[in-house]
């Protein structure tokens, strides 16, 4: 079961949507299945919006839901809490009574409507499809105080895990607070309308990662971003106007209603892509030892290492096995896994090009699991990153043969080595990983392998 959370201020507008036809007439038989004071079926029926032949009249329900807001000493910045609970497509269809029980359990764990709390928030549950329901909660308690929503997303995830066990639904991986943010529904729908297979956020995240991987410092990174066709906007220090402290990128074809580019800062794409985090990564690998001035000057890349990256990785394989077998710490395993994931991304670009294929999606999924976890590569991970850097820089020369050999060697290592070293050190092979799966949970190894 998947739960999503959002907040807003328009109770009436949300109710009109929930009881309306939907964006593509996908809503069927919208009706209330539970409410804050609706244990009695007759009382629940009294809150049901009437239908005049064209639409549901939600004014009475809106008024009664918003009554507690008038008792607050000051207006809240967000007055409505909205969540959806969705079962998997192959799960059995829950009844209205089961969905009502699921909603009560979720609101109890989140803390907006604890069981037995007469002063809790007012809420309703609307069902307009077979596989999901919507929870609407007014963020003002009936005792005259404002509701607290801290950790609501994590608590809703806990409720989903418990409801899966209660109703025998498909188990989904636990949520990970260090996972990279996923594209929103609006971003995915926009990409579909524009005929793109991926959202701008996903494309930009991958291109920025590749630019960071092929660079050894801030100046080279910014030059590479522009060379990839991205729009780049810089942020400068207030104390030192010549010091670059951040950046934002935009996909040339992605614009808002006003025709302006839709900008994504590095941290908005992924926490590990903020400029300070990237600079921490470049230093151990041998770059970014000095700041850049406005505007960035011409960048001259250092001479390429003559060694074939395939030979570099082949020489690393025994060390990687040894590092896994000897009982490395969790941080060392994470460093090694993340470095290998960067190497996979470099291989994927050389083999599949800009069009994301299975190997690219696998590399993205691996990197997304680490996206919000700070790191500074060390030891063998630094050497792996250097090999990935070299491979990324050589792509301009069309060196796909080396990438293909490297992909083969790397896959053999991950597949064939699992019996020789701890499985949680590197997880399943890239080919066996299903792209798009939820990120790993707390305490899990790379690609979901749980550590003892």
PDB file of C-alpha atoms in Angstrom, residues 216-439:
ATOM      1  CA  UNK A 216      37.334  17.455 -11.272  1.00  0.00           C
ATOM      2  CA  UNK A 217      36.215  20.818  -9.921  1.00  0.00           C
ATOM      3  CA  UNK A 218      33.615  23.562  -9.965  1.00  0.00           C
ATOM      4  CA  UNK A 219      34.828  25.352 -13.091  1.00  0.00           C
ATOM      5  CA  UNK A 220      34.926  22.182 -15.181  1.00  0.00           C
ATOM      6  CA  UNK A 221      31.522  21.164 -13.832  1.00  0.00           C
ATOM      7  CA  UNK A 222      29.813  24.382 -14.928  1.00  0.00           C
ATOM      8  CA  UNK A 223      31.455  24.217 -18.355  1.00  0.00           C
ATOM      9  CA  UNK A 224      30.259  20.616 -18.768  1.00  0.00           C
ATOM     10  CA  UNK A 225      26.679  21.489 -17.781  1.00  0.00           C
ATOM     11  CA  UNK A 226      26.462  24.066 -20.569  1.00  0.00           C
ATOM     12  CA  UNK A 227      28.155  21.695 -23.013  1.00  0.00           C
ATOM     13  CA  UNK A 228      25.335  19.216 -22.387  1.00  0.00           C
ATOM     14  CA  UNK A 229      22.802  21.791 -23.540  1.00  0.00           C
ATOM     15  CA  UNK A 230      21.414  22.655 -20.115  1.00  0.00           C
ATOM     16  CA  UNK A 231      20.466  26.163 -19.050  1.00  0.00           C
ATOM     17  CA  UNK A 232      22.595  27.169 -16.064  1.00  0.00           C
ATOM     18  CA  UNK A 233      22.011  29.874 -13.455  1.00  0.00           C
ATOM     19  CA  UNK A 234      24.588  30.611 -10.746  1.00  0.00           C
ATOM     20  CA  UNK A 235      24.193  31.840  -7.185  1.00  0.00           C
ATOM     21  CA  UNK A 236      26.913  34.037  -5.687  1.00  0.00           C
ATOM     22  CA  UNK A 237      28.026  34.675  -2.140  1.00  0.00           C
ATOM     23  CA  UNK A 238      26.615  37.757  -0.389  1.00  0.00           C
ATOM     24  CA  UNK A 239      29.961  38.356   1.356  1.00  0.00           C
ATOM     25  CA  UNK A 240      32.123  37.707  -1.714  1.00  0.00           C
ATOM     26  CA  UNK A 241      30.230  38.606  -4.928  1.00  0.00           C
ATOM     27  CA  UNK A 242      32.793  36.770  -7.018  1.00  0.00           C
ATOM     28  CA  UNK A 243      32.334  33.443  -5.214  1.00  0.00           C
ATOM     29  CA  UNK A 244      29.934  30.887  -6.698  1.00  0.00           C
ATOM     30  CA  UNK A 245      28.007  29.148  -3.913  1.00  0.00           C
ATOM     31  CA  UNK A 246      25.305  27.314  -5.846  1.00  0.00           C
ATOM     32  CA  UNK A 247      23.693  26.668  -9.194  1.00  0.00           C
ATOM     33  CA  UNK A 248      20.413  25.788 -10.857  1.00  0.00           C
ATOM     34  CA  UNK A 249      19.721  24.048 -14.156  1.00  0.00           C
ATOM     35  CA  UNK A 250      16.772  23.867 -16.524  1.00  0.00           C
ATOM     36  CA  UNK A 251      15.875  21.690 -19.473  1.00  0.00           C
ATOM     37  CA  UNK A 252      15.570  23.933 -22.560  1.00  0.00           C
ATOM     38  CA  UNK A 253      12.116  22.657 -23.522  1.00  0.00           C
ATOM     39  CA  UNK A 254      10.629  22.738 -20.022  1.00  0.00           C
ATOM     40  CA  UNK A 255       8.829  26.028 -19.348  1.00  0.00           C
ATOM     41  CA  UNK A 256       6.087  27.193 -17.012  1.00  0.00           C
ATOM     42  CA  UNK A 257       2.820  28.922 -17.907  1.00  0.00           C
ATOM     43  CA  UNK A 258       4.616  32.246 -18.301  1.00  0.00           C
ATOM     44  CA  UNK A 259       7.076  30.754 -20.762  1.00  0.00           C
ATOM     45  CA  UNK A 260       9.969  30.883 -18.314  1.00  0.00           C
ATOM     46  CA  UNK A 261      12.388  27.993 -17.725  1.00  0.00           C
ATOM     47  CA  UNK A 262      11.598  25.648 -14.833  1.00  0.00           C
ATOM     48  CA  UNK A 263      14.720  25.795 -12.684  1.00  0.00           C
ATOM     49  CA  UNK A 264      15.972  23.035 -10.402  1.00  0.00           C
ATOM     50  CA  UNK A 265      18.735  23.736  -7.932  1.00  0.00           C
ATOM     51  CA  UNK A 266      21.261  20.980  -7.394  1.00  0.00           C
ATOM     52  CA  UNK A 267      19.860  20.149  -3.943  1.00  0.00           C
ATOM     53  CA  UNK A 268      16.327  20.047  -5.377  1.00  0.00           C
ATOM     54  CA  UNK A 269      17.423  17.395  -7.854  1.00  0.00           C
ATOM     55  CA  UNK A 270      19.193  15.420  -5.137  1.00  0.00           C
ATOM     56  CA  UNK A 271      20.919  16.409  -1.912  1.00  0.00           C
ATOM     57  CA  UNK A 272      24.204  14.937  -3.092  1.00  0.00           C
ATOM     58  CA  UNK A 273      24.161  17.253  -6.135  1.00  0.00           C
ATOM     59  CA  UNK A 274      24.334  20.513  -4.198  1.00  0.00           C
ATOM     60  CA  UNK A 275      27.553  22.381  -4.936  1.00  0.00           C
ATOM     61  CA  UNK A 276      29.039  21.976  -1.422  1.00  0.00           C
ATOM     62  CA  UNK A 277      28.385  18.219  -1.517  1.00  0.00           C
ATOM     63  CA  UNK A 278      29.944  17.905  -4.976  1.00  0.00           C
ATOM     64  CA  UNK A 279      33.011  19.837  -3.847  1.00  0.00           C
ATOM     65  CA  UNK A 280      33.434  17.434  -0.933  1.00  0.00           C
ATOM     66  CA  UNK A 281      33.321  14.556  -3.422  1.00  0.00           C
ATOM     67  CA  UNK A 282      35.821  16.075  -5.852  1.00  0.00           C
ATOM     68  CA  UNK A 283      38.525  16.795  -3.260  1.00  0.00           C
ATOM     69  CA  UNK A 284      39.345  13.158  -2.346  1.00  0.00           C
ATOM     70  CA  UNK A 285      39.333  12.230  -6.040  1.00  0.00           C
ATOM     71  CA  UNK A 286      41.943  14.895  -6.728  1.00  0.00           C
ATOM     72  CA  UNK A 287      40.084  17.987  -7.854  1.00  0.00           C
ATOM     73  CA  UNK A 288      38.392  21.252  -6.852  1.00  0.00           C
ATOM     74  CA  UNK A 289      41.230  22.649  -4.770  1.00  0.00           C
ATOM     75  CA  UNK A 290      40.355  26.262  -5.501  1.00  0.00           C
ATOM     76  CA  UNK A 291      37.220  28.342  -5.915  1.00  0.00           C
ATOM     77  CA  UNK A 292      36.233  29.979  -9.185  1.00  0.00           C
ATOM     78  CA  UNK A 293      35.553  33.619  -9.868  1.00  0.00           C
ATOM     79  CA  UNK A 294      32.779  35.312 -11.831  1.00  0.00           C
ATOM     80  CA  UNK A 295      32.502  34.502 -14.664  1.00  0.00           C
ATOM     81  CA  UNK A 296      34.071  31.023 -14.829  1.00  0.00           C
ATOM     82  CA  UNK A 297      37.131  31.111 -17.016  1.00  0.00           C
ATOM     83  CA  UNK A 298      38.237  28.703 -19.646  1.00  0.00           C
ATOM     84  CA  UNK A 299      38.799  25.258 -18.228  1.00  0.00           C
ATOM     85  CA  UNK A 300      41.575  22.998 -19.387  1.00  0.00           C
ATOM     86  CA  UNK A 301      41.173  19.391 -18.395  1.00  0.00           C
ATOM     87  CA  UNK A 302      44.210  17.602 -17.090  1.00  0.00           C
ATOM     88  CA  UNK A 303      45.881  15.027 -19.271  1.00  0.00           C
ATOM     89  CA  UNK A 304      43.956  11.802 -19.401  1.00  0.00           C
ATOM     90  CA  UNK A 305      45.380   8.788 -17.700  1.00  0.00           C
ATOM     91  CA  UNK A 306      46.686   6.365 -20.304  1.00  0.00           C
ATOM     92  CA  UNK A 307      45.327   3.256 -18.596  1.00  0.00           C
ATOM     93  CA  UNK A 308      42.201   1.661 -20.075  1.00  0.00           C
ATOM     94  CA  UNK A 309      39.371   1.948 -17.509  1.00  0.00           C
ATOM     95  CA  UNK A 310      38.568  -1.708 -18.100  1.00  0.00           C
ATOM     96  CA  UNK A 311      42.065  -2.658 -16.986  1.00  0.00           C
ATOM     97  CA  UNK A 312      41.686  -0.376 -13.963  1.00  0.00           C
ATOM     98  CA  UNK A 313      38.485  -2.097 -12.882  1.00  0.00           C
ATOM     99  CA  UNK A 314      39.897  -5.544 -13.557  1.00  0.00           C
ATOM    100  CA  UNK A 315      42.731  -4.709 -11.211  1.00  0.00           C
ATOM    101  CA  UNK A 316      40.210  -3.526  -8.628  1.00  0.00           C
ATOM    102  CA  UNK A 317      38.066  -6.662  -8.547  1.00  0.00           C
ATOM    103  CA  UNK A 318      40.250  -8.663  -6.112  1.00  0.00           C
ATOM    104  CA  UNK A 319      40.447  -5.629  -3.821  1.00  0.00           C
ATOM    105  CA  UNK A 320      36.685  -5.194  -3.932  1.00  0.00           C
ATOM    106  CA  UNK A 321      36.131  -8.828  -3.003  1.00  0.00           C
ATOM    107  CA  UNK A 322      38.658  -8.544  -0.202  1.00  0.00           C
ATOM    108  CA  UNK A 323      37.032  -5.354   1.086  1.00  0.00           C
ATOM    109  CA  UNK A 324      33.659  -7.108   1.234  1.00  0.00           C
ATOM    110  CA  UNK A 325      34.927 -10.343   2.769  1.00  0.00           C
ATOM    111  CA  UNK A 326      37.028  -8.791   5.521  1.00  0.00           C
ATOM    112  CA  UNK A 327      33.981  -7.266   7.205  1.00  0.00           C
ATOM    113  CA  UNK A 328      33.935  -3.638   6.170  1.00  0.00           C
ATOM    114  CA  UNK A 329      31.875  -1.162   8.127  1.00  0.00           C
ATOM    115  CA  UNK A 330      28.514   0.026   6.900  1.00  0.00           C
ATOM    116  CA  UNK A 331      29.919   3.367   5.734  1.00  0.00           C
ATOM    117  CA  UNK A 332      32.701   1.695   3.754  1.00  0.00           C
ATOM    118  CA  UNK A 333      30.226  -0.634   2.085  1.00  0.00           C
ATOM    119  CA  UNK A 334      28.008   2.339   1.206  1.00  0.00           C
ATOM    120  CA  UNK A 335      31.000   4.214  -0.225  1.00  0.00           C
ATOM    121  CA  UNK A 336      31.972   1.244  -2.336  1.00  0.00           C
ATOM    122  CA  UNK A 337      28.401   0.663  -3.507  1.00  0.00           C
ATOM    123  CA  UNK A 338      27.915   4.307  -4.435  1.00  0.00           C
ATOM    124  CA  UNK A 339      31.184   4.446  -6.347  1.00  0.00           C
ATOM    125  CA  UNK A 340      30.210   1.335  -8.290  1.00  0.00           C
ATOM    126  CA  UNK A 341      26.809   2.881  -9.013  1.00  0.00           C
ATOM    127  CA  UNK A 342      28.580   5.916 -10.516  1.00  0.00           C
ATOM    128  CA  UNK A 343      30.675   3.540 -12.556  1.00  0.00           C
ATOM    129  CA  UNK A 344      27.514   1.851 -13.818  1.00  0.00           C
ATOM    130  CA  UNK A 345      26.117   5.233 -14.846  1.00  0.00           C
ATOM    131  CA  UNK A 346      29.270   5.981 -16.838  1.00  0.00           C
ATOM    132  CA  UNK A 347      29.063   2.582 -18.506  1.00  0.00           C
ATOM    133  CA  UNK A 348      25.364   3.083 -19.257  1.00  0.00           C
ATOM    134  CA  UNK A 349      25.938   6.415 -20.989  1.00  0.00           C
ATOM    135  CA  UNK A 350      28.745   4.999 -23.106  1.00  0.00           C
ATOM    136  CA  UNK A 351      26.695   1.939 -24.083  1.00  0.00           C
ATOM    137  CA  UNK A 352      23.155   3.339 -24.345  1.00  0.00           C
ATOM    138  CA  UNK A 353      23.779   7.018 -25.066  1.00  0.00           C
ATOM    139  CA  UNK A 354      21.435   9.786 -23.947  1.00  0.00           C
ATOM    140  CA  UNK A 355      18.384   7.572 -24.363  1.00  0.00           C
ATOM    141  CA  UNK A 356      17.882   5.795 -21.068  1.00  0.00           C
ATOM    142  CA  UNK A 357      17.893   2.033 -21.388  1.00  0.00           C
ATOM    143  CA  UNK A 358      17.802  -0.789 -18.825  1.00  0.00           C
ATOM    144  CA  UNK A 359      21.378  -0.233 -17.673  1.00  0.00           C
ATOM    145  CA  UNK A 360      20.817   3.522 -17.281  1.00  0.00           C
ATOM    146  CA  UNK A 361      17.621   3.010 -15.289  1.00  0.00           C
ATOM    147  CA  UNK A 362      19.395   0.498 -13.070  1.00  0.00           C
ATOM    148  CA  UNK A 363      22.236   2.922 -12.376  1.00  0.00           C
ATOM    149  CA  UNK A 364      19.696   5.673 -11.625  1.00  0.00           C
ATOM    150  CA  UNK A 365      17.855   3.429  -9.181  1.00  0.00           C
ATOM    151  CA  UNK A 366      21.085   2.557  -7.347  1.00  0.00           C
ATOM    152  CA  UNK A 367      22.182   6.187  -7.111  1.00  0.00           C
ATOM    153  CA  UNK A 368      18.761   7.348  -5.973  1.00  0.00           C
ATOM    154  CA  UNK A 369      18.994   5.138  -2.897  1.00  0.00           C
ATOM    155  CA  UNK A 370      21.995   7.154  -1.732  1.00  0.00           C
ATOM    156  CA  UNK A 371      20.860  10.563  -2.959  1.00  0.00           C
ATOM    157  CA  UNK A 372      20.347  12.320   0.383  1.00  0.00           C
ATOM    158  CA  UNK A 373      23.152  10.664   2.322  1.00  0.00           C
ATOM    159  CA  UNK A 374      26.314  12.789   2.616  1.00  0.00           C
ATOM    160  CA  UNK A 375      29.551  11.061   1.755  1.00  0.00           C
ATOM    161  CA  UNK A 376      33.226  11.617   1.122  1.00  0.00           C
ATOM    162  CA  UNK A 377      34.733   8.778  -0.937  1.00  0.00           C
ATOM    163  CA  UNK A 378      37.780   7.057   0.515  1.00  0.00           C
ATOM    164  CA  UNK A 379      40.016   4.100  -0.116  1.00  0.00           C
ATOM    165  CA  UNK A 380      38.988   1.826  -2.947  1.00  0.00           C
ATOM    166  CA  UNK A 381      35.904   3.945  -3.660  1.00  0.00           C
ATOM    167  CA  UNK A 382      38.169   6.809  -4.781  1.00  0.00           C
ATOM    168  CA  UNK A 383      39.896   4.558  -7.296  1.00  0.00           C
ATOM    169  CA  UNK A 384      36.547   3.369  -8.642  1.00  0.00           C
ATOM    170  CA  UNK A 385      35.400   6.965  -9.058  1.00  0.00           C
ATOM    171  CA  UNK A 386      38.594   7.852 -10.921  1.00  0.00           C
ATOM    172  CA  UNK A 387      37.967   4.998 -13.338  1.00  0.00           C
ATOM    173  CA  UNK A 388      34.393   6.233 -13.792  1.00  0.00           C
ATOM    174  CA  UNK A 389      35.681   9.768 -14.430  1.00  0.00           C
ATOM    175  CA  UNK A 390      38.075   8.542 -17.094  1.00  0.00           C
ATOM    176  CA  UNK A 391      35.392   6.511 -18.811  1.00  0.00           C
ATOM    177  CA  UNK A 392      32.968   9.442 -18.799  1.00  0.00           C
ATOM    178  CA  UNK A 393      35.530  11.799 -20.318  1.00  0.00           C
ATOM    179  CA  UNK A 394      36.404   9.346 -23.067  1.00  0.00           C
ATOM    180  CA  UNK A 395      32.827   9.105 -24.295  1.00  0.00           C
ATOM    181  CA  UNK A 396      33.408  12.091 -26.559  1.00  0.00           C
ATOM    182  CA  UNK A 397      35.753   9.869 -28.506  1.00  0.00           C
ATOM    183  CA  UNK A 398      33.097   7.194 -28.941  1.00  0.00           C
ATOM    184  CA  UNK A 399      34.908   4.698 -26.777  1.00  0.00           C
ATOM    185  CA  UNK A 400      31.948   2.331 -26.422  1.00  0.00           C
ATOM    186  CA  UNK A 401      34.011  -0.813 -26.867  1.00  0.00           C
ATOM    187  CA  UNK A 402      35.790  -0.193 -23.574  1.00  0.00           C
ATOM    188  CA  UNK A 403      32.441   0.498 -21.911  1.00  0.00           C
ATOM    189  CA  UNK A 404      30.991  -2.774 -23.206  1.00  0.00           C
ATOM    190  CA  UNK A 405      33.963  -4.729 -21.896  1.00  0.00           C
ATOM    191  CA  UNK A 406      33.698  -2.889 -18.612  1.00  0.00           C
ATOM    192  CA  UNK A 407      29.974  -3.644 -18.303  1.00  0.00           C
ATOM    193  CA  UNK A 408      30.698  -7.314 -18.909  1.00  0.00           C
ATOM    194  CA  UNK A 409      33.477  -7.437 -16.305  1.00  0.00           C
ATOM    195  CA  UNK A 410      31.435  -5.528 -13.748  1.00  0.00           C
ATOM    196  CA  UNK A 411      28.375  -7.720 -14.237  1.00  0.00           C
ATOM    197  CA  UNK A 412      30.454 -10.874 -13.887  1.00  0.00           C
ATOM    198  CA  UNK A 413      31.939  -9.535 -10.687  1.00  0.00           C
ATOM    199  CA  UNK A 414      28.596  -8.700  -9.117  1.00  0.00           C
ATOM    200  CA  UNK A 415      26.911 -11.909 -10.346  1.00  0.00           C
ATOM    201  CA  UNK A 416      29.676 -14.433  -9.854  1.00  0.00           C
ATOM    202  CA  UNK A 417      31.152 -12.995  -6.704  1.00  0.00           C
ATOM    203  CA  UNK A 418      28.038 -13.185  -4.536  1.00  0.00           C
ATOM    204  CA  UNK A 419      28.935 -16.627  -3.269  1.00  0.00           C
ATOM    205  CA  UNK A 420      32.443 -15.461  -2.346  1.00  0.00           C
ATOM    206  CA  UNK A 421      31.624 -12.360  -0.380  1.00  0.00           C
ATOM    207  CA  UNK A 422      28.819 -11.034   1.764  1.00  0.00           C
ATOM    208  CA  UNK A 423      25.721 -10.487  -0.377  1.00  0.00           C
ATOM    209  CA  UNK A 424      24.777  -7.274   1.389  1.00  0.00           C
ATOM    210  CA  UNK A 425      28.030  -5.603   0.395  1.00  0.00           C
ATOM    211  CA  UNK A 426      26.973  -5.109  -3.219  1.00  0.00           C
ATOM    212  CA  UNK A 427      23.440  -6.520  -3.468  1.00  0.00           C
ATOM    213  CA  UNK A 428      21.935  -8.234  -6.539  1.00  0.00           C
ATOM    214  CA  UNK A 429      23.308  -7.732 -10.007  1.00  0.00           C
ATOM    215  CA  UNK A 430      22.244  -4.675 -11.999  1.00  0.00           C
ATOM    216  CA  UNK A 431      20.447  -6.872 -14.503  1.00  0.00           C
ATOM    217  CA  UNK A 432      18.330  -8.378 -11.741  1.00  0.00           C
ATOM    218  CA  UNK A 433      17.305  -5.049 -10.245  1.00  0.00           C
ATOM    219  CA  UNK A 434      13.857  -3.848 -11.234  1.00  0.00           C
ATOM    220  CA  UNK A 435      14.085  -0.160 -12.238  1.00  0.00           C
ATOM    221  CA  UNK A 436      11.659   2.127 -10.459  1.00  0.00           C
ATOM    222  CA  UNK A 437      11.362   0.097  -7.286  1.00  0.00           C
ATOM    223  CA  UNK A 438      11.080   1.996  -4.009  1.00  0.00           C
ATOM    224  CA  UNK A 439      14.408   2.916  -2.374  1.00  0.00           C
TER     225      UNK A 439
END
